[in-house]
Coordinates of C-alpha atoms and ligand atoms in Angstrom, one line a residue:
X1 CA 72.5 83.4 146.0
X2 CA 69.1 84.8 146.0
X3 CA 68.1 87.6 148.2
X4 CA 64.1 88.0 148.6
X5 CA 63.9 91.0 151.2
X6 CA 66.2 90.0 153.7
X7 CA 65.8 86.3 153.5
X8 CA 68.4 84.2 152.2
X9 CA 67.3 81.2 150.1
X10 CA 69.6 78.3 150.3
X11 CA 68.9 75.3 148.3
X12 CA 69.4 71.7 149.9
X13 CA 69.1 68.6 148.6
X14 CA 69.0 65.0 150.4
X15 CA 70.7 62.0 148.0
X16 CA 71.0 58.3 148.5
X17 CA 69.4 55.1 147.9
X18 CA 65.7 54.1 147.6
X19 CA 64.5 53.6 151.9
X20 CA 67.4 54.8 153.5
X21 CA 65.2 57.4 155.3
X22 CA 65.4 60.4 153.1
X23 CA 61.5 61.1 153.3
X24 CA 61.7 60.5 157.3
X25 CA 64.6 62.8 157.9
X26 CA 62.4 65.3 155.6
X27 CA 59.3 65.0 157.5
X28 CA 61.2 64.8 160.7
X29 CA 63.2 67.8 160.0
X30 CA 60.3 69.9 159.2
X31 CA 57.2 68.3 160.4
X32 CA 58.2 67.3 163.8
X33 CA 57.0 63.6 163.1
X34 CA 57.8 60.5 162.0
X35 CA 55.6 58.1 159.9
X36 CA 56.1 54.6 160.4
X37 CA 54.0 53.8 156.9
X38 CA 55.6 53.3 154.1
X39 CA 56.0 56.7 152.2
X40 CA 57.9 56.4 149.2
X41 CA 56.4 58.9 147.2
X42 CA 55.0 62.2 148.5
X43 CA 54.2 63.8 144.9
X44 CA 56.1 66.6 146.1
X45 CA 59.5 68.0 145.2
X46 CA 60.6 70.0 148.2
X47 CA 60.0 71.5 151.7
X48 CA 60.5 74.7 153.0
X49 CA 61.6 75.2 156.4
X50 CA 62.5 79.6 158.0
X51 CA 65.6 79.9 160.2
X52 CA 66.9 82.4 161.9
X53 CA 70.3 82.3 162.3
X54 CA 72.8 85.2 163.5
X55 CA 70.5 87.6 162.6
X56 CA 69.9 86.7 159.3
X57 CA 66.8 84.9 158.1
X58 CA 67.4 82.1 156.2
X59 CA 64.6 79.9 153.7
X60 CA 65.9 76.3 153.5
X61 CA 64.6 74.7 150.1
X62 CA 65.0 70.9 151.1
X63 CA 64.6 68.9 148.0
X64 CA 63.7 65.1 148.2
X65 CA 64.0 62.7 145.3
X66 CA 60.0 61.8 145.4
X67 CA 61.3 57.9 143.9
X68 CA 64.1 59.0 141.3
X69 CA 66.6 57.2 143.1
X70 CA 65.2 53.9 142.4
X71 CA 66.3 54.2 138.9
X72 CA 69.9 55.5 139.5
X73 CA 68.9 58.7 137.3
X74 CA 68.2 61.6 139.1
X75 CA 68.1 64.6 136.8
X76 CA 70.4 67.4 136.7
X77 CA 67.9 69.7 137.6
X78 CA 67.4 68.3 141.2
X79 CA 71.2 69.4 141.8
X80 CA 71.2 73.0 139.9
X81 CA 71.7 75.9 142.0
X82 CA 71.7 73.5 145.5
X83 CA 74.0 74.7 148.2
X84 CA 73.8 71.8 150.3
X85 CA 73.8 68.1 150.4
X86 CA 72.9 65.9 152.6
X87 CA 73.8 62.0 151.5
X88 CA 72.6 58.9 153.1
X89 CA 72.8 55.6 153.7
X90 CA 71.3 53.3 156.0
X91 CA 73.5 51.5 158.5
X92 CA 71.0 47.9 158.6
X93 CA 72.1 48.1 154.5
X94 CA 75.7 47.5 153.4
X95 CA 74.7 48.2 149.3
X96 CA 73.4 51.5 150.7
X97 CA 76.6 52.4 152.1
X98 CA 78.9 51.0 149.1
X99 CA 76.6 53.4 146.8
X100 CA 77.5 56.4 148.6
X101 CA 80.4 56.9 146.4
X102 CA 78.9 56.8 143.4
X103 CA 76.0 59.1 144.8
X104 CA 79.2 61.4 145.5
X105 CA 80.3 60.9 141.9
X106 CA 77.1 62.2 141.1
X107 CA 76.8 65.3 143.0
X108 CA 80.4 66.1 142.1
X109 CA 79.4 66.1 138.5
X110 CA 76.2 67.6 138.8
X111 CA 76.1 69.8 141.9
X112 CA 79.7 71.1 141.7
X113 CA 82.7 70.4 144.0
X114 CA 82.2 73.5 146.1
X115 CA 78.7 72.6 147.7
X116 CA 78.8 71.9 151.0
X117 CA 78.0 68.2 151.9
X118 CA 77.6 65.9 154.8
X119 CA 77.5 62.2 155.0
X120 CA 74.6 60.8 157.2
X121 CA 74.6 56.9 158.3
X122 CA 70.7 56.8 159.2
X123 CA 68.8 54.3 161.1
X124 CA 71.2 54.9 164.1
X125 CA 68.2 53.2 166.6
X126 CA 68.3 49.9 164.8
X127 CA 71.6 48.9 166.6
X128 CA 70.9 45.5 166.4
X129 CA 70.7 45.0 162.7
X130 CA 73.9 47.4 162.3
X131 CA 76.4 46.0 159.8
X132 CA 78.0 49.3 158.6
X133 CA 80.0 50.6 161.8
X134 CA 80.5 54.3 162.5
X135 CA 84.3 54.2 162.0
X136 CA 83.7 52.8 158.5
X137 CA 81.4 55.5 158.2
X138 CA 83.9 58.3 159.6
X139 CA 86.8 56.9 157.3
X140 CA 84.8 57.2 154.4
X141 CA 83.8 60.7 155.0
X142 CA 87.3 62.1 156.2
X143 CA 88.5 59.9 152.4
X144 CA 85.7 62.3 150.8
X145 CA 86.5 65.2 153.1
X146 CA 83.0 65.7 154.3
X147 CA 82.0 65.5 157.7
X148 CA 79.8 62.6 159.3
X149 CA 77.3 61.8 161.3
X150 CA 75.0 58.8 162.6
X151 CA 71.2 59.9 162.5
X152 CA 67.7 58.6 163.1
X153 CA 64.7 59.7 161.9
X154 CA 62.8 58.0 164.1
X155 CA 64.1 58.8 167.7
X156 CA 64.8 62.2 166.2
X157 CA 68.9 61.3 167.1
X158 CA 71.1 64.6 165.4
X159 CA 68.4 65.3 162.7
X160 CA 68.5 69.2 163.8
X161 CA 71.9 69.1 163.7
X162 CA 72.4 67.8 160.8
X163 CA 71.0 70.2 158.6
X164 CA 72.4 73.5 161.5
X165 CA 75.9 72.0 160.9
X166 CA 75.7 72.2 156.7
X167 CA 73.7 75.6 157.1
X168 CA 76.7 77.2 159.0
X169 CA 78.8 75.6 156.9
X170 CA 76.9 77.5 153.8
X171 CA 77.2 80.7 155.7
X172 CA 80.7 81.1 156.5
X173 CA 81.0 81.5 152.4
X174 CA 77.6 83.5 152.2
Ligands
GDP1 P1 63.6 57.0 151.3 O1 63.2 56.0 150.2 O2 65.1 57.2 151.3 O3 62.8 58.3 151.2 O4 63.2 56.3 152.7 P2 61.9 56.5 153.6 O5 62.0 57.8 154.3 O6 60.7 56.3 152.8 O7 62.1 55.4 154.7 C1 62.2 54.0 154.3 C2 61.8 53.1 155.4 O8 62.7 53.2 156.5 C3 60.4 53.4 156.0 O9 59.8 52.2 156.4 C4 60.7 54.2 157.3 O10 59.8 54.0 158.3 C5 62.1 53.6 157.7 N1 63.0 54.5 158.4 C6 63.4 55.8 158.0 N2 64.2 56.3 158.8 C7 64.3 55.5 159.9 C8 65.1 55.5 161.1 O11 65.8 56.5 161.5 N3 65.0 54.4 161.9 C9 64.2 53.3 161.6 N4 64.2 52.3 162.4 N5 63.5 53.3 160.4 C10 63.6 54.3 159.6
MG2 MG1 61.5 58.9 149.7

């Protein structure tokens, strides 16, 4: 854990397959906005966004994956040192949802067993194109232990609490 003066820098990272959203939530997240272009790649590797939380400032590093996923080979390096994880699917794609598994093969490996992870089903507006349901979303999760929850980038749906859920969960061991 790295202490710069009194902040606390935790390192996050957002996983999952090519256009389930993980840009969006990004921007959404820390921009306030939501661009309805296409924006696969941003050129950059990660956000910063200053919390205050019980007292304590906090620096959330949010990592995005700038196009890696497309190849199934994300390097190590994205996951060293991360605290958090945030993986996604997109609940309009069923392959998106199958692959969450092997995304959480991935972090275990790479990331470690102890970081603190949440699975997101994204796209959470586009109720008419759903073919992933929540409960096969919440099974999954409780069959991973990690918790769950339905997002949307777009209508700004559990986006802040998303990431305020996995930050508390960080700091009870921090
Ligand atoms: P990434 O490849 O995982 O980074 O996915 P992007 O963030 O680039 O998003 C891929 C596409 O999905 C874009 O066309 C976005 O506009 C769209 N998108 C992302 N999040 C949402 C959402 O919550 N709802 C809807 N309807 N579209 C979304
Ligand atoms: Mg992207």
């Amino acid at each position: 854990m790295d202490r710069m003066a009194d902040f606390l820098l935790l390192k996050i990272i957002l996983v999952g397959d090519a256009l389930v959203g993980k840009t969006c939530i990004l921007q959404r997240y820390v921009d306030h906005s939501f661009d309805h272009s296409y924006v696969s790649t941003i050129g950059i590797d990660f956000k910063v966004k200053t919390l205050h939380v019980n007292g304590r400032f906090i620096k959330l590093q949010i990592w995005d994956t700038a196009g890696q996923e497309r190849f199934h080979t994300i390097s190590t390096r994205y996951f060293r040192g991360a605290h958090g994880l945030l993986i996604i699917y997109d609940i309009t794609n069923v392959q998106s949802f199958d692959n969450v598994v092997g995304w959480t093969k991935d972090v275990d490996t790479n990331a470690g067993e102890n970081v603190d992870r949440i699975i997101l089903g994204n796209k959470c507006d586009l109720e008419d194109k759903r073919v992933v349901s929540k409960e096969k979303g919440q099974q999954l999760a409780w069959e991973h232990g990690m918790k769950f929850l339905e997002t949307s980038a777009k209508e700004n749906i559990n986006i802040e609490k998303a990431f305020s859920i996995l930050v508390e969960d960080i700091l009870k061991k921090n």
